Short mmCIF file of C-alpha atoms in Angstrom, two decimals:
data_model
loop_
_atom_site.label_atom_id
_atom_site.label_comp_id
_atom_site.label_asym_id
_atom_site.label_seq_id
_atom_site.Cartn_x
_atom_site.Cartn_y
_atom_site.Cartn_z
CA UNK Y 619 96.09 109.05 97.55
CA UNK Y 620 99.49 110.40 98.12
CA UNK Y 621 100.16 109.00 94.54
CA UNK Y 622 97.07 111.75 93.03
CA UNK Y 623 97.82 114.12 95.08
CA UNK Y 624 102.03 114.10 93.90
CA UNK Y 625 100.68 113.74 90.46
CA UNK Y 626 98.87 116.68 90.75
CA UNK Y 627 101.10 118.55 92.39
CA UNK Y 628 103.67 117.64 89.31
CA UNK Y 629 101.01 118.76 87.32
CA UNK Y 630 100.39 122.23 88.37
CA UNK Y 631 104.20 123.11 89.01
CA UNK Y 632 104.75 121.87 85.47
CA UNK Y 633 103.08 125.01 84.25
CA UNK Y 634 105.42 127.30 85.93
CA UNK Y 635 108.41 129.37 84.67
CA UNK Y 636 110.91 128.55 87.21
CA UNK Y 637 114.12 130.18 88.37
CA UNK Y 638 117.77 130.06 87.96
CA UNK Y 639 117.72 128.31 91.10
CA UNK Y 640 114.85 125.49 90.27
CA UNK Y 641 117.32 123.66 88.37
CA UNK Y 642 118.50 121.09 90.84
CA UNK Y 643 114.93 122.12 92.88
CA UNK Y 644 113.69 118.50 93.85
CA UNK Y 645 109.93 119.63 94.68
CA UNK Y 646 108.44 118.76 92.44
CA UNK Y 647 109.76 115.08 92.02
CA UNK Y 648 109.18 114.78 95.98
CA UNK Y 649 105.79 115.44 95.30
CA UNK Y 650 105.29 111.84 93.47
CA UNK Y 651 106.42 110.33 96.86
CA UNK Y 652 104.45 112.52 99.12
CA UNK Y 653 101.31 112.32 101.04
CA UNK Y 654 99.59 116.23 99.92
CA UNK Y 655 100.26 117.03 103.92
CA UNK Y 656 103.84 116.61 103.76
CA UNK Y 657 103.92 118.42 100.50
CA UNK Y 658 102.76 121.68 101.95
CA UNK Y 659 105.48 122.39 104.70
CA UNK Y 660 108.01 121.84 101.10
CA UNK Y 661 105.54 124.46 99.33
CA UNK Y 662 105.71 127.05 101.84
CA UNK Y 663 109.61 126.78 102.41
CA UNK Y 664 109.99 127.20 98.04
CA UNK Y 665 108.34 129.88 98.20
CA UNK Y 666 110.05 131.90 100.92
CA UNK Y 667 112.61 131.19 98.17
CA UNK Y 668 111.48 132.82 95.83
CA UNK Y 669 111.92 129.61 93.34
CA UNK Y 670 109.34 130.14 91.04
CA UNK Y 671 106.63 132.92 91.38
CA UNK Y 672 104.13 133.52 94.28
CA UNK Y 673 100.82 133.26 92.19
CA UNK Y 674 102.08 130.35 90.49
CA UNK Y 675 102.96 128.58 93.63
CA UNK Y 676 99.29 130.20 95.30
CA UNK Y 677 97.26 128.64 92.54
CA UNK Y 678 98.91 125.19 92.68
CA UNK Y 679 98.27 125.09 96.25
CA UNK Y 680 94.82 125.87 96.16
CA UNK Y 681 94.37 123.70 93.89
CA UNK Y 682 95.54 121.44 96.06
CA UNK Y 683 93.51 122.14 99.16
CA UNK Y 684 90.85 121.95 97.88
CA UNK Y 685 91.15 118.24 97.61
CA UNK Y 686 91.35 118.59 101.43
CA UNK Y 687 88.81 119.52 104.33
CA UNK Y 688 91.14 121.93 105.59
CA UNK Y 689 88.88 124.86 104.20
CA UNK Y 690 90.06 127.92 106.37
CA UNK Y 691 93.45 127.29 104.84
CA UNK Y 692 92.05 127.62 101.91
CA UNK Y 693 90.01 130.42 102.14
CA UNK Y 694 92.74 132.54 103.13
CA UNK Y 695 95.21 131.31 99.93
CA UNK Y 696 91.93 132.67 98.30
CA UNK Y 697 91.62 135.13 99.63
CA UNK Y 698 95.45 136.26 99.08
CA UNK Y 699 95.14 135.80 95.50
CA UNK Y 700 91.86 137.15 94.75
CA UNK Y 701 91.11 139.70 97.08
CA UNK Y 702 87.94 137.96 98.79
CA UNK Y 703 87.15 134.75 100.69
CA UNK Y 704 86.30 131.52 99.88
CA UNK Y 705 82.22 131.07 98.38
CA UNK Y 706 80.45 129.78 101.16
CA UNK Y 707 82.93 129.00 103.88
CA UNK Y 708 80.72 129.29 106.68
CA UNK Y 709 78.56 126.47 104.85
CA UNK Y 710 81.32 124.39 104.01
CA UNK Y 711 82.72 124.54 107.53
CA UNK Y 712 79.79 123.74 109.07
CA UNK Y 713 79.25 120.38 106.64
CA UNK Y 714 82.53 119.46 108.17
CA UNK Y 715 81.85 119.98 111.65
CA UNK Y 716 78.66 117.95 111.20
CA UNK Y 717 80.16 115.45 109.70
CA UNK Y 718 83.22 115.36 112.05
CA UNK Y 719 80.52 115.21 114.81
CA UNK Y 720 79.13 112.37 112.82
CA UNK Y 721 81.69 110.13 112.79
CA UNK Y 722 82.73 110.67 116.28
CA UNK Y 723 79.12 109.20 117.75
CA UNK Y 724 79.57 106.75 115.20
CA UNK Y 725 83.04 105.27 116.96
CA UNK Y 726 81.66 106.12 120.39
CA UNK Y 727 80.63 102.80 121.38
CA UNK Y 728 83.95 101.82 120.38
CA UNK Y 729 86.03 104.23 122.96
CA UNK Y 730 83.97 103.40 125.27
CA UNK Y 731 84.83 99.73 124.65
CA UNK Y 732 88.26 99.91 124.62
CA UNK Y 733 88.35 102.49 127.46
CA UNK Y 734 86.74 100.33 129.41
CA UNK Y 735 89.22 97.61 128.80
CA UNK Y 736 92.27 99.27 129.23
CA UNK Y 737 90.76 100.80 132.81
CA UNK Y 738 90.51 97.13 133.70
CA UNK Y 739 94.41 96.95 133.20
CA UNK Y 740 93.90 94.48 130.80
CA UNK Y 741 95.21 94.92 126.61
CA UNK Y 742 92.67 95.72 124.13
CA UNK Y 743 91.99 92.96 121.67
CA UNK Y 744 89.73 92.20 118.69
CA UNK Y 745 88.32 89.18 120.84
CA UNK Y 746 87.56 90.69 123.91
CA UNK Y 747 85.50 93.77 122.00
CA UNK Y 748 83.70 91.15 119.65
CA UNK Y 749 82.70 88.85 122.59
CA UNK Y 750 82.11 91.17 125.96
CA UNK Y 751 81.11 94.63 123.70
CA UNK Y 752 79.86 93.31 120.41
CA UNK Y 753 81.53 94.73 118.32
CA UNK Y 754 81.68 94.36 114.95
CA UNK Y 755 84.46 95.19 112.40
CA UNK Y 756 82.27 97.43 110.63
CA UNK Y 757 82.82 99.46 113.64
CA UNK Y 758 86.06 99.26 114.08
CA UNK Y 759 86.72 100.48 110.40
CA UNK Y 760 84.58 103.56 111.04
CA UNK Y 761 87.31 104.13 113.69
CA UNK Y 762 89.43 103.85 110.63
CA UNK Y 763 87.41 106.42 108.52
CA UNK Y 764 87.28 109.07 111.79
CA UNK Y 765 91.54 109.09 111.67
CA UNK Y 766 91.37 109.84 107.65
CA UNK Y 767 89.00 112.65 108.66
CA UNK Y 768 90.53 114.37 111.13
CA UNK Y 769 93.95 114.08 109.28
CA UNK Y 770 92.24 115.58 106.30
CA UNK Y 771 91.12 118.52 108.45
CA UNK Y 772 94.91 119.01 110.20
CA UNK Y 773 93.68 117.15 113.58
CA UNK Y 774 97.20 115.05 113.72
CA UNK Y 775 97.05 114.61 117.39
CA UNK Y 776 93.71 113.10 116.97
CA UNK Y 777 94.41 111.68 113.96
CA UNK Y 778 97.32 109.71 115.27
CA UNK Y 779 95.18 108.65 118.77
CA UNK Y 780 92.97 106.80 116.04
CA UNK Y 781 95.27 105.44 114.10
CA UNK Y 782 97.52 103.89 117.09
CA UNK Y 783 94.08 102.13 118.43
CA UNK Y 784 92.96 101.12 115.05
CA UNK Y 785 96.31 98.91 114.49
CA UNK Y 786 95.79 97.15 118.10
CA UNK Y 787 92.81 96.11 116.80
CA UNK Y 788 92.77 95.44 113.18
CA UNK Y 789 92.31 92.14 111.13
CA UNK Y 790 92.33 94.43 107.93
CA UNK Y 791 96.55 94.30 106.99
CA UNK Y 792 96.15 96.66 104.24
CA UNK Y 793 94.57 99.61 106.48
CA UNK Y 794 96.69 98.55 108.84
CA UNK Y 795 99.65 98.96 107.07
CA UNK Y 796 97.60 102.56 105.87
CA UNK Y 797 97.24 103.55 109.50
CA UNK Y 798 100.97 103.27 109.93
CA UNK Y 799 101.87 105.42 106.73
CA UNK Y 800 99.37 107.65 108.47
CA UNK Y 801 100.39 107.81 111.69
CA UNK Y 802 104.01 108.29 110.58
CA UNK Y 803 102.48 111.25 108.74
CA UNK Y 804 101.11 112.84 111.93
CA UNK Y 805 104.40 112.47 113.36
CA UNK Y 806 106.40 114.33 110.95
CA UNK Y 807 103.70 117.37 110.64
CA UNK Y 808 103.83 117.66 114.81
CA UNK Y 809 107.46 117.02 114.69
CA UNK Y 810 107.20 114.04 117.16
CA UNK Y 811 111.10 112.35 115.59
CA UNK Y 812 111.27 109.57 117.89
CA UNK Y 813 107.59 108.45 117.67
CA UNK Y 814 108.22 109.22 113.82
CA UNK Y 815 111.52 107.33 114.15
CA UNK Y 816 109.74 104.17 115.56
CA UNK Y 817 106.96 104.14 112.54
CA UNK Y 818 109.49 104.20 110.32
CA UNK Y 819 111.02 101.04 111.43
CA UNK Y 820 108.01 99.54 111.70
CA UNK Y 821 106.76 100.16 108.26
CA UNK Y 822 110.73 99.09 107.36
CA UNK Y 823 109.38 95.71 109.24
CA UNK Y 824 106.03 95.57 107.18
CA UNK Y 825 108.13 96.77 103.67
CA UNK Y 826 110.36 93.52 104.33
CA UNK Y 827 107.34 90.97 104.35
CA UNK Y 828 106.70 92.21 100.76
CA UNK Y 829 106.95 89.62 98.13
CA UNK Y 830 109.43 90.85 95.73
CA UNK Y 831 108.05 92.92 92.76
CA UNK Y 832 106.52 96.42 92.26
CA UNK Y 833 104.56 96.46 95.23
CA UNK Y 834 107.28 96.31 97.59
CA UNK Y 835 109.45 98.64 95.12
CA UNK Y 836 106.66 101.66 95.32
CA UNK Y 837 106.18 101.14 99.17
CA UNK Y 838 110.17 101.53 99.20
CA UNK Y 839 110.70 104.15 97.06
CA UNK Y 840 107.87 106.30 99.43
CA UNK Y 841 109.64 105.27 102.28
CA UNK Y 842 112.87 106.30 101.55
CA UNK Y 843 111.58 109.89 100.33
CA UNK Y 844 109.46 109.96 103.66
CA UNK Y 845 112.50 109.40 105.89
CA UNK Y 846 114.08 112.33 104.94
CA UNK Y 847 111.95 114.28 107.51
CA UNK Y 848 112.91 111.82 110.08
CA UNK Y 849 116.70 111.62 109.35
CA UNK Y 850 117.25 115.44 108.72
CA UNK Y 851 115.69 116.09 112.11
CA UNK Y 852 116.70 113.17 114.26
CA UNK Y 853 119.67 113.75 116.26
CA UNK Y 854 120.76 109.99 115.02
CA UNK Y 855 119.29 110.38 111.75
CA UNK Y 856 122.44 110.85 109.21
CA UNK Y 857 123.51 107.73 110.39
CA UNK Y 858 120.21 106.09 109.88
CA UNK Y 859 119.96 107.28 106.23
CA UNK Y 860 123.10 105.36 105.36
CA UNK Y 861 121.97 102.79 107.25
CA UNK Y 862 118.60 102.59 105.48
CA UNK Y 863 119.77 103.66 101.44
CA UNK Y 864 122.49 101.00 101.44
CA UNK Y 865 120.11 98.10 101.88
CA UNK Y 866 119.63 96.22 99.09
CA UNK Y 867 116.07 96.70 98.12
CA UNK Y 868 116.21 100.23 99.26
CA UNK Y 869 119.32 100.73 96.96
CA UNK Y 870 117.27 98.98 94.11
CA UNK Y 871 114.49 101.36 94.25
CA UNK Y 872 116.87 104.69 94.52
CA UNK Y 873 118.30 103.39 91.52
CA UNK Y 874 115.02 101.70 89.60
CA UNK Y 875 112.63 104.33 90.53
CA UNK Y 876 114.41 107.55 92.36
CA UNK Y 877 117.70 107.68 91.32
CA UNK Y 878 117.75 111.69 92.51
CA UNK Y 879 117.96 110.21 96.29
CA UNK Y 880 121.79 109.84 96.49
CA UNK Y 881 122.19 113.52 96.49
CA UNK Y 882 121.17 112.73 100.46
CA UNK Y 883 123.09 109.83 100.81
CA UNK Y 884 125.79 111.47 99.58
CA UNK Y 885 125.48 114.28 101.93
CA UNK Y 886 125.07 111.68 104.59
CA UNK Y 887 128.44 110.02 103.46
CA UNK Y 888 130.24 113.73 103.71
CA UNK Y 889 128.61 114.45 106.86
CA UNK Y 890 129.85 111.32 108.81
CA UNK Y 891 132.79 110.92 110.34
CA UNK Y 892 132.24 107.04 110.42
CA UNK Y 893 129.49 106.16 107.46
CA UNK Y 894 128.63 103.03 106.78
CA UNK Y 895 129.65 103.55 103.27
CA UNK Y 896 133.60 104.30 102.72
CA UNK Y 897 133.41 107.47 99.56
CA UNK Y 898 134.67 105.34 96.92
CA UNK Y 899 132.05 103.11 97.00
CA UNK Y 900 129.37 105.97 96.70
CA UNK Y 901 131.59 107.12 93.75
CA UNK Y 902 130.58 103.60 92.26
CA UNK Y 903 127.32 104.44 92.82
CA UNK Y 904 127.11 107.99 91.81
CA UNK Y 905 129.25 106.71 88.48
CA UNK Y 906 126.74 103.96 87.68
CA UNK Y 907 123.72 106.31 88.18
CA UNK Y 908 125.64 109.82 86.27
CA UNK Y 909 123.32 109.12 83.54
CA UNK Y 910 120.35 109.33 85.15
CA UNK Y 911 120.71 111.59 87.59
CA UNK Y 912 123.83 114.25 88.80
CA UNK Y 913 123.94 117.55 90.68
CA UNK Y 914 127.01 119.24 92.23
CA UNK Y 915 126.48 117.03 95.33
CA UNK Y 916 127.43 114.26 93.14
CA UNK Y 917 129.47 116.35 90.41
CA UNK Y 918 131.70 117.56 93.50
CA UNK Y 919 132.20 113.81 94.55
CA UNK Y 920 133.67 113.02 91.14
CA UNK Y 921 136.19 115.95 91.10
CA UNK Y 922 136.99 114.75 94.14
CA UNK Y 923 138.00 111.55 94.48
CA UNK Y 924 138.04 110.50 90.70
CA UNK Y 925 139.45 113.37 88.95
CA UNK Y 926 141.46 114.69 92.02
CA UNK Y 927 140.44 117.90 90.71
CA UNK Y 928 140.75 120.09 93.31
CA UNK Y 929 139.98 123.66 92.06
CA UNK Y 930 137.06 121.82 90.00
CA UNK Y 931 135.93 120.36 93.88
CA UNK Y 932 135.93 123.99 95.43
CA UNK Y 933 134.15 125.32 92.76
CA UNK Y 934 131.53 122.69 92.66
CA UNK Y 935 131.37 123.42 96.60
CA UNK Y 936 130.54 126.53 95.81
CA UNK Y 937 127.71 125.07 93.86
CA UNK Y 938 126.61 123.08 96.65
CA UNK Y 939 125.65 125.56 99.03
CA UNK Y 940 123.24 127.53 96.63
CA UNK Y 941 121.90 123.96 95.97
CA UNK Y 942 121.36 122.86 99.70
CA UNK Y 943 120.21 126.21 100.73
CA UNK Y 944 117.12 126.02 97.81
CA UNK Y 945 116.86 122.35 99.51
CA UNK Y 946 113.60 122.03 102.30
CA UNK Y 947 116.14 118.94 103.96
CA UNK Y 948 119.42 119.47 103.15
CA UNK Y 949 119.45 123.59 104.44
CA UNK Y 950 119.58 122.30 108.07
CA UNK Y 951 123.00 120.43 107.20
CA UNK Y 952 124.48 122.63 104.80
CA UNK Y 953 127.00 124.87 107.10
CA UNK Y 954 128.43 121.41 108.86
CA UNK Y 955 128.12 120.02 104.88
CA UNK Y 956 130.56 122.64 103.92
CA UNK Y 957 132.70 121.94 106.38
CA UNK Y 958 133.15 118.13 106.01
CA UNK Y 959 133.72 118.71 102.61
CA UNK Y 960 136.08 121.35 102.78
CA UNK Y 961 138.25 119.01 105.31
CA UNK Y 962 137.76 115.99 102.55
CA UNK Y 963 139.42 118.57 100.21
CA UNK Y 964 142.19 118.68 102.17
CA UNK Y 965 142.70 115.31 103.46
CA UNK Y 966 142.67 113.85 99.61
CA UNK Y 967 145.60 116.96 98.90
CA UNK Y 968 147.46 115.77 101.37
CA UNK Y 969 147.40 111.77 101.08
CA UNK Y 970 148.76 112.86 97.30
CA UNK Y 971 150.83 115.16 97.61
CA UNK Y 972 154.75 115.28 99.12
CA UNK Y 973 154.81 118.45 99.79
CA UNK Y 974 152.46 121.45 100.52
CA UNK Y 975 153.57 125.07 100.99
CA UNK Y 976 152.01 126.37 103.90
CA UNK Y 977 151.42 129.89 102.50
CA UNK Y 978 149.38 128.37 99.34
CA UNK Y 979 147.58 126.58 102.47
CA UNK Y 980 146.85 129.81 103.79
CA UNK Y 981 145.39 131.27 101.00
CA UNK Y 982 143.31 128.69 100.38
CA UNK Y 983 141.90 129.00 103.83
CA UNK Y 984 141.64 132.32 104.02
CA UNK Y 985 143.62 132.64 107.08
CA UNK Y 986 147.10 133.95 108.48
CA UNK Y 987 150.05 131.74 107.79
CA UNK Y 988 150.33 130.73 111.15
CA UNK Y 989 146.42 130.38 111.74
CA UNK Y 990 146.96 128.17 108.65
CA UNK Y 991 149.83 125.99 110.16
CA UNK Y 992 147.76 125.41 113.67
CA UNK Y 993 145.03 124.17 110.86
CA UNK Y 994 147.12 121.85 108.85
CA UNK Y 995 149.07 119.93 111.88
CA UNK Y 996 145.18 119.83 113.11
CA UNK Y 997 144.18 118.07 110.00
CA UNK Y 998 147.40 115.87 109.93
CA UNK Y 999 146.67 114.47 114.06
CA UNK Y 1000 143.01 113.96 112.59
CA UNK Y 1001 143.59 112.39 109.52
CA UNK Y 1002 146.58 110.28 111.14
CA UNK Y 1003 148.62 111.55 108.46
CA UNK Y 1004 152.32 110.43 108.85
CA UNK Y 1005 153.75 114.42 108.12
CA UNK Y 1006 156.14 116.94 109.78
CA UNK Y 1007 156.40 120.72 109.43
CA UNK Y 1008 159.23 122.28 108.25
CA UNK Y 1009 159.42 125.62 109.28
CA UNK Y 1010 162.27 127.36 107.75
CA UNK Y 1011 161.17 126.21 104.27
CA UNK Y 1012 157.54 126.72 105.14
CA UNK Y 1013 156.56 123.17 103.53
CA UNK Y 1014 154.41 120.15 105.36
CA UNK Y 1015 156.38 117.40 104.32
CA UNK Y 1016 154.02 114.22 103.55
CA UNK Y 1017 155.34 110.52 104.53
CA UNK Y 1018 154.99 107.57 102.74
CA UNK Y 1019 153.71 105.12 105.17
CA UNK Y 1020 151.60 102.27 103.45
CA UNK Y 1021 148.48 101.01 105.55
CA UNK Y 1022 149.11 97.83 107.50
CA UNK Y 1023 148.01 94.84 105.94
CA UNK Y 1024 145.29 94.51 109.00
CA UNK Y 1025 143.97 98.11 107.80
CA UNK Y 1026 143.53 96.84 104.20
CA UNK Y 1027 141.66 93.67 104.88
CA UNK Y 1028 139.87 95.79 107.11
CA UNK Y 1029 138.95 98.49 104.07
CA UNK Y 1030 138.69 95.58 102.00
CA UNK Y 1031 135.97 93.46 103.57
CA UNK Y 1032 133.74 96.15 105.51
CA UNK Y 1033 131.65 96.62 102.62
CA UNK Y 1034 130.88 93.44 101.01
CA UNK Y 1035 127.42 93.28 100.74
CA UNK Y 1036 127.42 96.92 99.27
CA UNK Y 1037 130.02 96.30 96.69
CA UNK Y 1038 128.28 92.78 95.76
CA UNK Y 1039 124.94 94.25 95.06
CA UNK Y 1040 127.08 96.51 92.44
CA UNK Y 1041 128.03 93.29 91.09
CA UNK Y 1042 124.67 91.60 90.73
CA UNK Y 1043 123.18 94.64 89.75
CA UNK Y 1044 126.05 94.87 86.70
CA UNK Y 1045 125.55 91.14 85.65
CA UNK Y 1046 121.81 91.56 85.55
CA UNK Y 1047 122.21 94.60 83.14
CA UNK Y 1048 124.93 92.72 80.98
CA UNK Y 1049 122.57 89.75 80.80
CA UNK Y 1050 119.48 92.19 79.79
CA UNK Y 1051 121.12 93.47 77.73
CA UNK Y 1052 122.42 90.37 75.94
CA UNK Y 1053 118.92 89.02 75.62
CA UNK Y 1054 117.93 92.03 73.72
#
C-alpha cells in the first residue's frame, strides 16, 4: 500500500511546475517510502512553502484521499478548490460509520475474550482464546481488518489499541510484521516518540531476521525514510540516526536504493559533538555516492574538508539554510545546523593555519574585535587547540603539536567496521565490473 500510494503521489507531483526552491525538495522521493498518512503532514508543510502551486498541490491531495475513508477531509480540499462539497458526503459517511460499526460487533467477542483474560491477571495468548473462548483465527484477523479501518479513517489511538493486541496474539508473521509498520505509523501521526522509538527497534529486530536479498533491502530502505520522524523529534534521536545509517545493511540500501538519505546523516554528523562517524569517513561516503546524489549538505562537506575551501564552505552554508528550511525534517535542526557548521569552519582554519589575524576573525563573525577574541580563545579551549594570543600583533598564533600516538590508534581503529564495508563495497564493484 504505502508503495501505490508513494507512486501515486510521484505521479501527480510529476505534473507540477515547481519552484526555484523544489530543486533539492525531497517530497516527492519520500513519497516512494511513505505510508499516504505520513505523506500528508509533508504535503501540508510544502505548501505553507509555497514550493510549487496551491491547486497543484490541492488536486494531488485529493487525489489522494480519496483512496482513503477519511471523507470530511476530503470534502473540504473539495470544497477549497471547487467552491462546493463533496457529492454525497452525508451518504458516504454514513457507509463508513456502518461499516465501522460493522466490524466492531464483528471483533466483539474477541475484546471480550481478551478482556476477560487480562482481568484475571493472567497474559493473553492464542491458546487460552482458542481453548476457554473459541476462538478462531478468522476472528482474530477481523481484529486485524478493524485496525486498517480505523487507521484509514484517522482513528490512530484506536488504530494502534488494535494493532498492539493483534501482535500478542498473532500466528500470521506477515500481518504481524504489518501491524508493527502500522502501529509505528500511529505513533508518528499522534506524536507518541518513545512508543514510536520502541517500534522502530522492534521492526529493526524483525528487518534483521530477513534473509538477505530485496525483501529485506525494501523493508530497509522504508525504515530508514520512516525514522526520520522519530530521530528529528526524539530528544536522543540524532544520535540514533548515525547509529542506525551506518549499519551495514542500512548503509547498503541508502546507497543501492536511496542514496538522497545522507543529506540527514550528514546533518546528523555536523550536529554531534561525538557521532559515531568521524567527518572524513562521511566524506568517503558522500565522494563514493557524488554521482548519484549531492546537495549543498554534501557539496558544503567537500569544500570543507576536501578542498579546504573555505569561502566556497560559507557560501554553500548559505545554501544550506534555504535547503533545510524547504526541508519538513531538517527545519527543526537547521539554526543549531548552522551553528555546528559554522564552528567546523573554524576549527578546520585553525588546525591549518599558523597564524590568524584576529580582525579578519572579526569580520568574518560579524562581531567587535574583542567580541571576536573572547570567541576564538573559546574555540581554541574547545577544540583543544595548542594556540596563544598575541595581542600587540593582533594574531592567534597556532602550535604544532602532533596527536599522541594513543590518539591516532584511537582515530585509527574506532571506525573499522564503517571503513571496511567501503572496502567490500569497492571490491564488489571492481569485480562487477570486471565480469562485464
Amino acid at each position: 500500500n504505502a508503495e501505490y500510494m508513494g507512486g501515486l503521489f510521484w505521479k501527480q507531483f510529476g505534473r507540477m511546475t515547481p519552484s526555484e526552491a523544489a530543486q533539492f525538495d525531497l517530497t516527492r522521493i519520500h513519497a516512494k517510502f511513505l505510508d499516504l498518512h505520513l505523506t500528508l503532514p509533508l504535503i501540508e508543510f510544502i505548501q505553507k512553502r509555497k514550493i510549487y502551486s496551491d491547486e497543484d498541490i490541492i488536486k494531488s491531495r485529493i487525489e489522494l484521499l480519496d483512496r482513503t475513508n477519511m471523507v470530511q477531509f476530503l470534502s473540504d480540499e473539495y470544497q477549497h478548490l471547487h467552491g462546493q462539497p463533496l457529492p454525497e458526503l452525508e451518504k458516504k459517511k454514513a457507509g463508513i460509520i456502518s461499516e465501522l460499526n460493522h466490524r466492531t460487533q464483528t471483533v466483539q467477542p474477541l475484546l471480550s475474550a481478551i478482556q476477560t483474560v487480562t482481568s484475571r491477571g493472567n497474559q493473553v495468548s492464542a491458546e487460552i482464546l482458542s481453548e476457554e473462548f473459541h476462538i478462531t483465527q478468522a476472528q482474530v484477523e477481523s481484529l486485524y481488518d478493524l485496525a486498517k479501518f480505523h487507521f484509514s479513517v484517522a482513528n490512530y489511538d484506536d488504530a494502534a489499541s488494535c494493532l498492539l493486541q493483534y501482535q500478542a496474539i498473532s500466528s500470521n508473521q506477515d500481518h504481524v510484521l504489518g501491524a508493527v509498520w502500522g502501529h509505528l505509523a500511529a505513533m508518528v501521526l499522534g506524536q507518541h516518540w518513545e512508543a514510536a522509538l520502541e517500534d522502530l527497534n522492534k521492526l529493526k529486530d524483525l528487518i534483521d531476521r530477513f534473509a538477505p536479498g530485496v525483501a529485506q533491502l525494501q523493508q530497509c530502505a522504508w525504515l530508514v525514510h520512516w525514522s526520520l520522524f522519530v530521530f528529528f523529534n526524539h530528544p536522543s534521536g540524532r544520535t540514533g540516526i548515525t547509529d542506525l545509517f551506518v549499519q551495514d545493511r542500512y548503509l547498503n540500501a541508502i546507497q543501492t536504493v536511496c542514496p538522497h538519505m545522507i543529506r540527514y546523516l550528514t546533518a546528523a554528523v555536523i550536529i554531534n559533538k561525538k557521532p559515531k562517524i568521524v567527518p572524513k569517513d562521511l566524506v568517503r561516503l558522500i565522494q563514493q555516492e557524488r554521482y548519484s546524489y549531492q546537495d549543498p549538505l554534501t557539496q558544503f562537506v567537500e569544500c570543507l574538508f576536501v578542498n579546504y575551501d573555505f569561502e566556497s564552505a560559507q557560501q554553500k552554508l548559505r545554501e544550506c539554510e534555504s535547503v533545510m528550511t524547504n526541508d519538513y525534517f531538517l527545519v527543526s535542526c537547521r539554526d543549531e545546523f548552522l551553528e555546528s557548521a559554522r564552528m567546523s569552519i573554524f576549527e578546520t582554519y585553525c588546525r591549518i593555519h599558523q597564524c590568524i589575524d584576529l580582525q579578519m576573525l572579526s569580520q568574518k563573525l560579524n562581531l567587535r574585535p574583542e567580541e571576536a577574541e573572547v570567541w576564538i580563545v573559546n574555540l581554541i579551549c574547545n577544540a583543544r587547540l595548542d594556540a596563544k594570543i598575541d595581542s600587540q600583533a593582533n594574531h592567534v598564533i597556532m602550535g604544532s603539536q602532533p596527536p599522541s600516538a594513543h590518539q591516532q590508534v584511537i582515530d585509527q581503529t574506532q571506525n573499522l567496521l564503517f571503513r571496511s564495508y567501503f572496502m567490500v563495497s569497492a571490491l564488489e564493484k571492481l569485480d562487477s565490473a570486471a565480469h562485464k
